Coordinates of N, CA and C in Angstrom, one line a residue:
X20 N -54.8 7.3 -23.4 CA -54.3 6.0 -23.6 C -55.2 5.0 -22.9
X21 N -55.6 3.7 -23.9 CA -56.4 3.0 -23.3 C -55.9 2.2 -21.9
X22 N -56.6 1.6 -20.9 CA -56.4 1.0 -20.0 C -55.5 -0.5 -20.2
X23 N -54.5 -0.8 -19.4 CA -53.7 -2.1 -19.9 C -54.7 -3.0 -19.4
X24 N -55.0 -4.2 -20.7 CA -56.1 -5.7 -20.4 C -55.3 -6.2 -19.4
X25 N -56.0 -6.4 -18.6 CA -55.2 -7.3 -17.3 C -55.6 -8.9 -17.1
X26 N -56.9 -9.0 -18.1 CA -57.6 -10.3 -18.1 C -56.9 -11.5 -19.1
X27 N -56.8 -12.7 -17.9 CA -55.9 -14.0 -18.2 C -57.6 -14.8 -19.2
X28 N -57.4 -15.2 -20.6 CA -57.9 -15.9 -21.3 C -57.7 -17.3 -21.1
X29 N -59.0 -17.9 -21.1 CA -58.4 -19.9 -20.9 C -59.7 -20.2 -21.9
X30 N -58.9 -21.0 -22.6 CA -59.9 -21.3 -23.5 C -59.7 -23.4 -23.3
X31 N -61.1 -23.7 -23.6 CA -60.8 -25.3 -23.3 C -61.6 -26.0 -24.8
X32 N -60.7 -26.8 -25.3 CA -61.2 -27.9 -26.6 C -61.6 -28.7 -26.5
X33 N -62.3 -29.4 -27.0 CA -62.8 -30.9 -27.8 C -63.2 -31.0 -28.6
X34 N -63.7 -32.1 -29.0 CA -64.2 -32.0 -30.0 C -65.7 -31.3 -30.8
X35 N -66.7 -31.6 -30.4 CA -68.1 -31.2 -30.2 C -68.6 -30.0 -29.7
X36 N -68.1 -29.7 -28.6 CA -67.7 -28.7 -27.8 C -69.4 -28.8 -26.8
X37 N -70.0 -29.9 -26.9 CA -71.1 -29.8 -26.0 C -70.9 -30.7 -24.7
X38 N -69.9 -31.1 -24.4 CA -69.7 -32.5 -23.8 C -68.6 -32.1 -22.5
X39 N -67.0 -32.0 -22.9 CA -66.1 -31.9 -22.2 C -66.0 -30.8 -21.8
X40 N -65.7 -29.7 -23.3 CA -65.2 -28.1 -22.9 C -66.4 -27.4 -21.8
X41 N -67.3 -28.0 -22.3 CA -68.5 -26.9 -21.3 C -68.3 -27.0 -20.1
X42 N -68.0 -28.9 -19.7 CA -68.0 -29.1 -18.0 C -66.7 -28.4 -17.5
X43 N -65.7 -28.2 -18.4 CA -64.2 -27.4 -17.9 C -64.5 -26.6 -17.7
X44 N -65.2 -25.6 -18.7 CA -65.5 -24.3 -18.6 C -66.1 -24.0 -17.0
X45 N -67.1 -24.9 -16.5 CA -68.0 -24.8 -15.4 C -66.9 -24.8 -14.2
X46 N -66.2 -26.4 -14.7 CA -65.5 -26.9 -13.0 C -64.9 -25.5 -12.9
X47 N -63.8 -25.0 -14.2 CA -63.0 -23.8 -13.3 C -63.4 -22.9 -13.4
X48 N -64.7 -21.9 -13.3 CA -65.3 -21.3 -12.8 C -65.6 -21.4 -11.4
X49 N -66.2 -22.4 -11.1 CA -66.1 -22.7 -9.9 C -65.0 -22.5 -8.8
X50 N -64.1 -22.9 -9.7 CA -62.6 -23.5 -9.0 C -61.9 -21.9 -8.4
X51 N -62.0 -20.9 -9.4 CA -61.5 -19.7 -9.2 C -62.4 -19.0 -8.4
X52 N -63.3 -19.4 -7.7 CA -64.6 -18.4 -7.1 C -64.2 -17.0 -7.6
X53 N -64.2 -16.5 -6.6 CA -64.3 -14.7 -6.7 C -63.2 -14.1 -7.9
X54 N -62.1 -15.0 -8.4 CA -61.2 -14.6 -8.8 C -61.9 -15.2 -10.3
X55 N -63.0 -15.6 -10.7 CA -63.1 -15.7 -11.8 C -63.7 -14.6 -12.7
X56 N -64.2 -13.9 -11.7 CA -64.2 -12.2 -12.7 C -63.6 -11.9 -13.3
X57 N -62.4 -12.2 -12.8 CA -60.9 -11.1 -13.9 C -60.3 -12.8 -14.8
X58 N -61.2 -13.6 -15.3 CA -60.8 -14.5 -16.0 C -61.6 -14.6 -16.9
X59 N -61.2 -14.5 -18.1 CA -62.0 -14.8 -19.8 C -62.1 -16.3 -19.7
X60 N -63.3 -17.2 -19.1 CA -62.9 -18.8 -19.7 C -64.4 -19.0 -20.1
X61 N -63.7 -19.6 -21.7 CA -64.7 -20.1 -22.9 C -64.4 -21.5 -23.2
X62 N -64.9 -22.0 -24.3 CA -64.9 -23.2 -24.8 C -64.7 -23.3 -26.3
X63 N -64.6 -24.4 -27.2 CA -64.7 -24.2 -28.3 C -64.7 -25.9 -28.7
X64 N -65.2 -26.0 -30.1 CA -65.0 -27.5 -30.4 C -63.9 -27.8 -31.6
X65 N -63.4 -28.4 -32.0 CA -62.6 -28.8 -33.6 C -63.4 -29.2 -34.1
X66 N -64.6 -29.7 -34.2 CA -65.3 -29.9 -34.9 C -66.7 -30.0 -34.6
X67 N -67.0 -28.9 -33.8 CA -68.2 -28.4 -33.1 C -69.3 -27.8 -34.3
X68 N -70.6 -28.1 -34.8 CA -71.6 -27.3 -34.9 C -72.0 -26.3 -34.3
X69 N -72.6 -24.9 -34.9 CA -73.0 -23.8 -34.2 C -73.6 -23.9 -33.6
X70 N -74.0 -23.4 -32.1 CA -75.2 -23.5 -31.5 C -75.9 -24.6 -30.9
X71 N -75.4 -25.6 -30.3 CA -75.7 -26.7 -29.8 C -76.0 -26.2 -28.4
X72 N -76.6 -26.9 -27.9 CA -77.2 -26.9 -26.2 C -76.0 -28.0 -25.9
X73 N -75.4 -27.7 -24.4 CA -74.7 -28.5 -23.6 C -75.4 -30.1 -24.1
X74 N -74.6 -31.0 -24.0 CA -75.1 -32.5 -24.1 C -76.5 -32.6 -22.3
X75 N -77.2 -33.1 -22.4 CA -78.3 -33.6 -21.6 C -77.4 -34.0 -20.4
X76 N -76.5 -35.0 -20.2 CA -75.7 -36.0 -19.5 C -74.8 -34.6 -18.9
X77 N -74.5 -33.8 -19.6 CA -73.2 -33.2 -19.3 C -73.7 -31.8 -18.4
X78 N -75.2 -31.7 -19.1 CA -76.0 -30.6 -17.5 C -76.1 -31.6 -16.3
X79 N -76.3 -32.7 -16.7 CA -77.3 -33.1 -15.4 C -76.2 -33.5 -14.4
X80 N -74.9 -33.9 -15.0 CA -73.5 -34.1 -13.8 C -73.1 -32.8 -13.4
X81 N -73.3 -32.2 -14.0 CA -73.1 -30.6 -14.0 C -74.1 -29.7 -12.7
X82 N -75.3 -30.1 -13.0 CA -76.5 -29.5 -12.3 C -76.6 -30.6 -11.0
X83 N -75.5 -31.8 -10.8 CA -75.4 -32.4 -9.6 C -74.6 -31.6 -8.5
X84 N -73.6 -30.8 -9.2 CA -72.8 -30.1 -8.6 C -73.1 -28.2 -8.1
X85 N -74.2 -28.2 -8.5 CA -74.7 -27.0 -8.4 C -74.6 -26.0 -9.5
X86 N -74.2 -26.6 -10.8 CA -73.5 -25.7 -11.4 C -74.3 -25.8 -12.8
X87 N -74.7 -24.9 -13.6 CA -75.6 -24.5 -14.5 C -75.0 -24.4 -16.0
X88 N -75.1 -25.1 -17.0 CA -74.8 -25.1 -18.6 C -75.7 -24.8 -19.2
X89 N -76.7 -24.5 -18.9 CA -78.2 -24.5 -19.9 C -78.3 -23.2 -20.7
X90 N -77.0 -21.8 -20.7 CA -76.7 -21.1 -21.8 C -75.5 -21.1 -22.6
X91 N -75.3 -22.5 -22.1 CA -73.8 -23.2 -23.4 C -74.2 -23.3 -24.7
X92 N -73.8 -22.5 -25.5 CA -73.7 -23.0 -26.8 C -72.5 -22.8 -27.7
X93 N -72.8 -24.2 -28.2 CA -71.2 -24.6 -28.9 C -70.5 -23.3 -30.3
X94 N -69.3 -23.6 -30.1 CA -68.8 -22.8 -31.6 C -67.2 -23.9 -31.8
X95 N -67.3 -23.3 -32.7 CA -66.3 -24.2 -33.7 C -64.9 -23.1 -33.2
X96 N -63.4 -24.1 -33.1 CA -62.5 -23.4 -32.6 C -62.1 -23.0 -34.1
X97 N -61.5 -21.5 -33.7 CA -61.3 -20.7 -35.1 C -59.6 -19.9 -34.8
X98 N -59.1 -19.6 -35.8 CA -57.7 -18.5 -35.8 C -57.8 -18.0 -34.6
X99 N -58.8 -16.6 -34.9 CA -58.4 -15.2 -33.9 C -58.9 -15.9 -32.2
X100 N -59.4 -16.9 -32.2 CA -59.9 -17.4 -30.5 C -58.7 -18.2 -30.3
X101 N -58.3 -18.8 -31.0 CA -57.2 -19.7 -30.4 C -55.8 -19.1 -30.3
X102 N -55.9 -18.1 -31.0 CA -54.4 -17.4 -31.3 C -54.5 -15.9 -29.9
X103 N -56.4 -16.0 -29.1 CA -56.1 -14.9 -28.0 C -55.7 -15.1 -26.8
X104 N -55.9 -16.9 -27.0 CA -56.2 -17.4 -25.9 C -54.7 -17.4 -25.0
X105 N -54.0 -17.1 -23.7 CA -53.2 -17.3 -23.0 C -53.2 -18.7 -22.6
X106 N -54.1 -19.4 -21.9 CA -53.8 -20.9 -21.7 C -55.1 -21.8 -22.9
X107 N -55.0 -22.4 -23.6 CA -55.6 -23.2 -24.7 C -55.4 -24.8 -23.8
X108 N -56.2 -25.3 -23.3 CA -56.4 -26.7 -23.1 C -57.5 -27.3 -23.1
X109 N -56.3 -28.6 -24.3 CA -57.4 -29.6 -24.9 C -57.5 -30.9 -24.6
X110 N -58.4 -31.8 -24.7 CA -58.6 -32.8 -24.3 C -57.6 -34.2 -24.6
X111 N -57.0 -34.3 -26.1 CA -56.3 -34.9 -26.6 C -55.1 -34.4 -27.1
X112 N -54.2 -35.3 -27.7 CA -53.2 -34.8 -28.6 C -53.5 -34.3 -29.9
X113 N -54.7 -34.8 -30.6 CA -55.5 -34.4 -31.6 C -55.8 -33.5 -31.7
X114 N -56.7 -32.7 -30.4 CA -56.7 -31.4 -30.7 C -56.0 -30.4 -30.6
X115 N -54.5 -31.2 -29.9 CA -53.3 -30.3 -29.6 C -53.0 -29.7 -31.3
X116 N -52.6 -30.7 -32.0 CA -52.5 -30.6 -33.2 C -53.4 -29.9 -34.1
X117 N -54.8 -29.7 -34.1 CA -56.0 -28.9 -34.7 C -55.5 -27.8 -34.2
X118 N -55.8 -27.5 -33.0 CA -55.5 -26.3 -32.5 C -53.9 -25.3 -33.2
X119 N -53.2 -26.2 -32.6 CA -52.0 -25.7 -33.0 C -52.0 -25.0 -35.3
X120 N -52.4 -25.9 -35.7 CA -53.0 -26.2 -37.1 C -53.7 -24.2 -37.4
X121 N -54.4 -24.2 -36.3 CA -55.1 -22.9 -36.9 C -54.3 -21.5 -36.2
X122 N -53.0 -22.2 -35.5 CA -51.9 -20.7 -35.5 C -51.4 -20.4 -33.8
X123 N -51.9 -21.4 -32.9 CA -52.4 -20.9 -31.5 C -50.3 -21.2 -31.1
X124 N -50.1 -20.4 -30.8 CA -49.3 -20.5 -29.7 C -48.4 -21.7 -29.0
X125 N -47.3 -22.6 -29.9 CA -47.5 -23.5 -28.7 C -47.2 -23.9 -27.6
X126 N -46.3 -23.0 -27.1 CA -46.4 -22.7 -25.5 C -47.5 -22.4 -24.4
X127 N -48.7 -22.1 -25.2 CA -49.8 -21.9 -24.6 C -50.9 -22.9 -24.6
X128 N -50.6 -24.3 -25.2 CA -51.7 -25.5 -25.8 C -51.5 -26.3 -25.1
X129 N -52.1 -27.1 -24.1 CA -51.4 -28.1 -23.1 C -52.7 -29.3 -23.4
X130 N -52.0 -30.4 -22.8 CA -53.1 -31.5 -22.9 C -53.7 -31.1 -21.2
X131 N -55.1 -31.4 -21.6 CA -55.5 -30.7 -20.1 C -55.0 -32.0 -18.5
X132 N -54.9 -33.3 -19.0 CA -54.3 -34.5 -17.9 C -52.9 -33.9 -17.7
X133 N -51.9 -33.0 -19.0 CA -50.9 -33.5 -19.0 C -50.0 -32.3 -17.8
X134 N -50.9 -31.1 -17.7 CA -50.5 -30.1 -17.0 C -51.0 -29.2 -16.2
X135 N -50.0 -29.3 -15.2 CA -48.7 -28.5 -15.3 C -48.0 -29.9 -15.2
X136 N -46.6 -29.9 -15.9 CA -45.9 -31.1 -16.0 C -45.7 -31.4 -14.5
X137 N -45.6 -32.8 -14.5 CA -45.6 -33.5 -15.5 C -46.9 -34.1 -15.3
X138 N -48.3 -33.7 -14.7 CA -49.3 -33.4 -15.1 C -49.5 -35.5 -14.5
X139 N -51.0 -35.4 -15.0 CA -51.6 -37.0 -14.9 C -52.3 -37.7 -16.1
X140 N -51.2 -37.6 -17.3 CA -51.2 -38.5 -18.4 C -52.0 -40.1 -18.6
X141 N -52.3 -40.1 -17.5 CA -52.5 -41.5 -16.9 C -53.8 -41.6 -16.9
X142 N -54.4 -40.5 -16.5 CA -55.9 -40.4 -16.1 C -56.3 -38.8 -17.6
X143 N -56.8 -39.4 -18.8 CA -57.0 -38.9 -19.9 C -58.7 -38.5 -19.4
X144 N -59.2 -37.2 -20.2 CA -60.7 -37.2 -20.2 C -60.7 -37.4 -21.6
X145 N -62.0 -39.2 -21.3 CA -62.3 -39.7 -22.9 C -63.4 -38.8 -23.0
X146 N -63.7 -38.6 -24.0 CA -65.4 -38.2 -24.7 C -66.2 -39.0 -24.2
X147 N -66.9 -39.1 -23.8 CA -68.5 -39.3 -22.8 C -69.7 -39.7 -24.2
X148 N -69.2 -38.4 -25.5 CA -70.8 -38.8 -26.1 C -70.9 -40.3 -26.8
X149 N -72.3 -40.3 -26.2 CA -72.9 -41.4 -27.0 C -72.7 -42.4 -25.3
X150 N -72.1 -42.3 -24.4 CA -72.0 -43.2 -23.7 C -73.0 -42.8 -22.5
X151 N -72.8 -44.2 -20.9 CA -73.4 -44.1 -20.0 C -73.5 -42.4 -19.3
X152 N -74.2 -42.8 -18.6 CA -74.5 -41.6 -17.5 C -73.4 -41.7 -16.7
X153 N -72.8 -43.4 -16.5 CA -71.3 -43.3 -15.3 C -70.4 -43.0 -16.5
X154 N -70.2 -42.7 -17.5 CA -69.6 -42.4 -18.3 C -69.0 -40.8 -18.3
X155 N -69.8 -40.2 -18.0 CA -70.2 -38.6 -17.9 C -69.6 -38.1 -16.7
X156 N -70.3 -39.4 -15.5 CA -69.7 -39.1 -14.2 C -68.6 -39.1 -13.9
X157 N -67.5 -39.7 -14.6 CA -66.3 -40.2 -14.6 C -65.3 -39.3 -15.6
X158 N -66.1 -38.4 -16.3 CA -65.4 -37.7 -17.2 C -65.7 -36.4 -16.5
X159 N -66.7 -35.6 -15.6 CA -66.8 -35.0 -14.5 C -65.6 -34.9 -13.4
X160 N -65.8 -36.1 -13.0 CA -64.4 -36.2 -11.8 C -63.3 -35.9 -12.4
X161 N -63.2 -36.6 -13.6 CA -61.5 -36.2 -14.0 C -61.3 -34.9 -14.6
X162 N -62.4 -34.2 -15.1 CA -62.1 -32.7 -15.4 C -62.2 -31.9 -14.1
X163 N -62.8 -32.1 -13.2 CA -62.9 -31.2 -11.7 C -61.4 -31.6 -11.2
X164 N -61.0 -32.7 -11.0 CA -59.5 -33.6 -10.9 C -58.6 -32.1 -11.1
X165 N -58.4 -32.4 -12.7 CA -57.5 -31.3 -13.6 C -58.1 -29.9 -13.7
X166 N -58.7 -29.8 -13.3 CA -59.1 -28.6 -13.1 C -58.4 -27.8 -11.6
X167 N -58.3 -28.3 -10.7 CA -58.3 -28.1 -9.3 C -56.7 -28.3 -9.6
X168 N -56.0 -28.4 -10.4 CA -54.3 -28.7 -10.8 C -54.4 -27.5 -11.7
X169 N -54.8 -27.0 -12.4 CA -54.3 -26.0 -13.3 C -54.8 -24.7 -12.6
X170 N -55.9 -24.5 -11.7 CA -56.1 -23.1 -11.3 C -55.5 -22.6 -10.6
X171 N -54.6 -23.3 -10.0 CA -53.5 -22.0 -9.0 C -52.6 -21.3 -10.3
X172 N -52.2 -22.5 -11.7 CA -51.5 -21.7 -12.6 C -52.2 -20.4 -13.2
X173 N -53.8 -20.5 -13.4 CA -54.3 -19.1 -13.7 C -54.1 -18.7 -13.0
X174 N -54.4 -18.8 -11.8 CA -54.4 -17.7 -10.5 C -52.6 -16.7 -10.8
X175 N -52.1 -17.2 -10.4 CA -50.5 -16.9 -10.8 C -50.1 -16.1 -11.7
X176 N -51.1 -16.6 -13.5 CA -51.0 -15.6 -14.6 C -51.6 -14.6 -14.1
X177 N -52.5 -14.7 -13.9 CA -53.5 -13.7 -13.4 C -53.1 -12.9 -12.2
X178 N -52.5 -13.1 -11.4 CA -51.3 -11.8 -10.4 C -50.6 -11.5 -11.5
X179 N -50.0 -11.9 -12.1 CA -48.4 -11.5 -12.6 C -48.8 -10.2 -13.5
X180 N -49.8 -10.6 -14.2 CA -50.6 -9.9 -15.3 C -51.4 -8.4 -14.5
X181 N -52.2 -8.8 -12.9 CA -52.0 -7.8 -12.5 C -51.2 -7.2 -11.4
X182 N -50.1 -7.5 -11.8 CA -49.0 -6.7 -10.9 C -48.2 -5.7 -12.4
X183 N -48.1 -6.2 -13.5 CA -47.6 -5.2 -14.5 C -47.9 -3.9 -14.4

């Protein structure tokens, strides 16, 4: 009998997928230190091109923080990724709806400001591309922000999952 998967999946959206999801991907890596071993966290875009390098802006806020994108490459969010994922969080309501659109779960798709409820709706991560470098910086802060709010919830899945 195979071994029971004990690994908690987080998958993070946007659009492009070179811009916001990578720096999510990063902050909570970070965020989970040691405990991010037993965590599957990827990225994906709604309307991402294959194979893109991290945005330039989104290493270098990235690479302020000690933290390395330079083997990010983008993929387009598809069925079987979004339908494996345990927590799916996306940037907008837009991609709530794409996402949801290709089968995912919707108890598992959150707006990433909005949760855990009632979450900080208030303080949205806009898309950065095409804008400043404080533009980047400011979409940094608020994804490390929300980020540092949703990882005790992995952490949590991730006991529960390995206490079964």
């Amino acid at each position: 009998m195979p071994p029971e998967d004990t690994t908690v999946r987080v998958l993070f959206v946007c659009t492009g997928n070179t811009c916001r999801s990578p720096l999510a991907v990063a902050a909570l890596l970070a965020e989970l230190g040691e405990d991010a071993a037993r965590v599957q966290v990827s990225s994906a875009g709604t309307a991402a091109a294959e194979g893109q390098s991290a945005n330039p802006l989104s290493r270098e806020v990235a690479a302020a923080d000690g933290l390395d994108l330079s083997k990010h490459r983008s993929r387009r969010a598809v069925a079987p990724l979004v339908r494996s994922a345990d927590f799916v969080f996306v940037m907008d309501h837009l991609h709530r709806v794409a996402i949801e659109a290709l089968g995912a779960n919707r108890d598992r798709v959150h707006v990433l400001s909005e949760y855990p409820a009632p979450g900080e709706p208030g303080m949205p991560v806009s898309d950065p591309f095409g804008a400043s470098k404080e533009a980047y910086e400011e979409c940094w802060r608020r994804i490390r922000h929300h980020v540092r709010r949703i990882a005790p919830v992995v952490r949590q899945a991730l006991n529960a999952r390995n206490a079964s």
